[in-house]
Amino acid sequence: MVILLQITLLSGYTTKFMKRRGFLKLLLTILGSIALILAGYPTLRFFSPAKKKAKTERLVLSKAELLRDNVKEVTFDNTPAIVINVPGKGLIALSRVCTHLGCLVSYEEERNILLCPCHAGIYDLEGNVISGPPPLPLPNYPLSIEGDKVIIG
Amino acid sequence: MARIRNWIETRIGLDEIVKSQLTEYRVPPNVNIFYALGFVAIVGFIIQIITGFFLLVHYIPHHEHAFRSVQDIMNRVNFGWFFRLIHVVGSNLLVAVAFIHMLSVFFMGSYKKPRELTWISGILILFMTLAFCLSGYLLPWSQLSYWATTIVTTMPTAIPVAGDFITRILRGGQSVSGSTLTMFFAFHVGFIPFLTLIFIGVHIFLVRRTGISSPPFGPSGKTLNSPDSFEHDSHPGGYPFYPYFFMKDAMMVMVYLAVMFFIIAFMPMLFLPETTNSPADPYETPAHIKPEWYFLAPYQMLKIIPNKILGISLQGIIVALFLFWPLLDVKEERDTLKRPFLLSVFILLLLTWIALTLWGHYS
């Protein structure tokens, strides 16, 4: 407020009081500006999201179940993901978040593809873009097999 | 910069507004720092609005989530504690500033003709401030919130015939519940701010319309001020509001902020006792439930007056006396120092209020 008034009055109305109180004005302007800048940082931080620890940093799934169903939708690292048994390649874990505008892709059994319902982006089962607007392939998650367990992450 | 300024100037004539409302608007030459308290209160109110908006981002007004959401604001949200503490400490300071503002206006006889309406609108703003505090108190849904609200909403039951009905309306049911929470929330962020802004608008309009009153003491002080027709007190020999009086205002705002941040830094839990850290439990009343400091005097008064109706009626009469005091005290003398009887009553009332507050705190 101090600064706003200062700006409004910058070019006019100097009185003997302004001269006499120049120091106080300067001090208030500097202190006011510092206070505003200092308030800016917590404000900015307040509106930025708090750091959330991922609920699932390491996801353990049953290998037998995955091989039987071929496709399973899961949540990994707070993100919807999909684990697919790709013929000839084995199990692959992909993010379901479409790289175009963030809708979730789903497995289309008839065409054996991953389809984004929003703008018809089509990915193959390894996450590569086949057609449509997505600019990038779907992100891949590290997957390992230990005995009868499948571990993502 | 100059071009932008000119562009705006030719459209809305900002210079004329600045001239008439700031640099040529004059205050009496003998104003003191107490005259800045109205401005400080407005700045305090704006701070409450801004931090209140911030809290709205994360607060959930539902009895199953409210307590958790406030805990999250304090512990998880980035700088959530900072903005909540400003809101909590600010609300207490605002009440204190409003009280001191009222006392100084009373002491300097500034409520007298032609400023009776200014006083009444000011007291209405004070009531609104207390309503803000009361409604905001329940929102964290802690043990203290729940039981303090239960006590306050039980008070109207002392009123014959309509008492129970008023209590049910206030609670939105038989007891304090989720309905009370959502209703208090709506009042806290909707109805009360709306009414408060109207009253503040009226108050400022009246202050500007009649002109700032002069302190009644000192060589240049006016002691009699009772015109028969409307007269704007323009203080031709006074000082310009800007920059002379604005500097006083700004300095007092800095003092206000300094006190606020001193409390936040060194006494952060001053207004947040232990009972604010446990969630509301309708089946267990914690020991030593007490209202906030500004409600301690009426609380203690109710405790020591054995008859409930008498206690509440007495408080009603005191409130009404305060509100309409300028209409009752029509003597022309404004200098309280020249009215020993009024001064004695004033000091006696103040001491009684302090004594009741301390008694309520330590009992």
Coordinates of C-alpha atoms in Angstrom, one line a residue, chain B residues 130 133-156 167 170-171 175-177 180 184 271 273 275-276 278-282 284-296 299 302:
Chain B
L130 CA -16.6 -10.7 17.6
C133 CA -14.2 -14.7 16.1
L134 CA -17.0 -16.7 17.4
S135 CA -17.8 -18.4 14.1
G136 CA -14.2 -18.9 13.2
Y137 CA -13.5 -20.5 16.6
L138 CA -15.6 -23.6 15.7
L139 CA -14.0 -24.2 12.3
P140 CA -10.9 -26.1 13.4
W141 CA -13.3 -28.6 14.9
S142 CA -11.1 -29.2 17.9
Q143 CA -12.1 -30.0 21.5
L144 CA -11.8 -26.3 22.4
S145 CA -13.8 -25.2 19.3
Y146 CA -16.6 -27.7 20.0
W147 CA -17.1 -27.1 23.7
A148 CA -16.5 -23.3 23.6
T149 CA -19.2 -23.2 20.9
T150 CA -21.5 -25.5 22.9
I151 CA -21.2 -23.1 25.9
V152 CA -21.8 -20.0 23.9
T153 CA -24.8 -21.4 22.0
T154 CA -26.3 -22.6 25.3
M155 CA -26.3 -19.0 26.7
P156 CA -29.5 -17.9 24.8
T167 CA -30.2 -22.1 20.5
L170 CA -27.8 -21.2 16.2
R171 CA -26.7 -24.9 16.3
S175 CA -26.6 -30.0 19.7
V176 CA -23.4 -28.7 18.1
S177 CA -22.9 -31.0 15.0
T180 CA -23.4 -26.2 13.0
F184 CA -20.8 -21.3 11.0
F271 CA -3.7 -18.4 21.3
P273 CA -3.9 -24.0 23.9
T275 CA -7.3 -28.4 23.6
T276 CA -6.9 -27.1 20.1
S278 CA -7.4 -32.8 19.9
P279 CA -10.3 -33.4 17.6
A280 CA -13.8 -32.6 18.7
D281 CA -15.3 -35.3 20.9
P282 CA -19.0 -34.8 21.6
E284 CA -16.1 -35.9 26.5
T285 CA -15.9 -32.4 27.8
P286 CA -12.2 -31.5 28.6
A287 CA -11.4 -29.8 31.9
H288 CA -11.0 -26.0 32.1
I289 CA -12.7 -25.0 28.9
K290 CA -12.4 -21.3 28.6
P291 CA -13.4 -18.8 25.9
E292 CA -10.9 -16.4 24.3
W293 CA -9.6 -13.5 26.4
Y294 CA -12.1 -11.0 25.0
F295 CA -15.0 -13.2 26.1
L296 CA -13.6 -13.9 29.6
Y299 CA -18.0 -15.5 30.8
L302 CA -22.2 -15.3 34.0

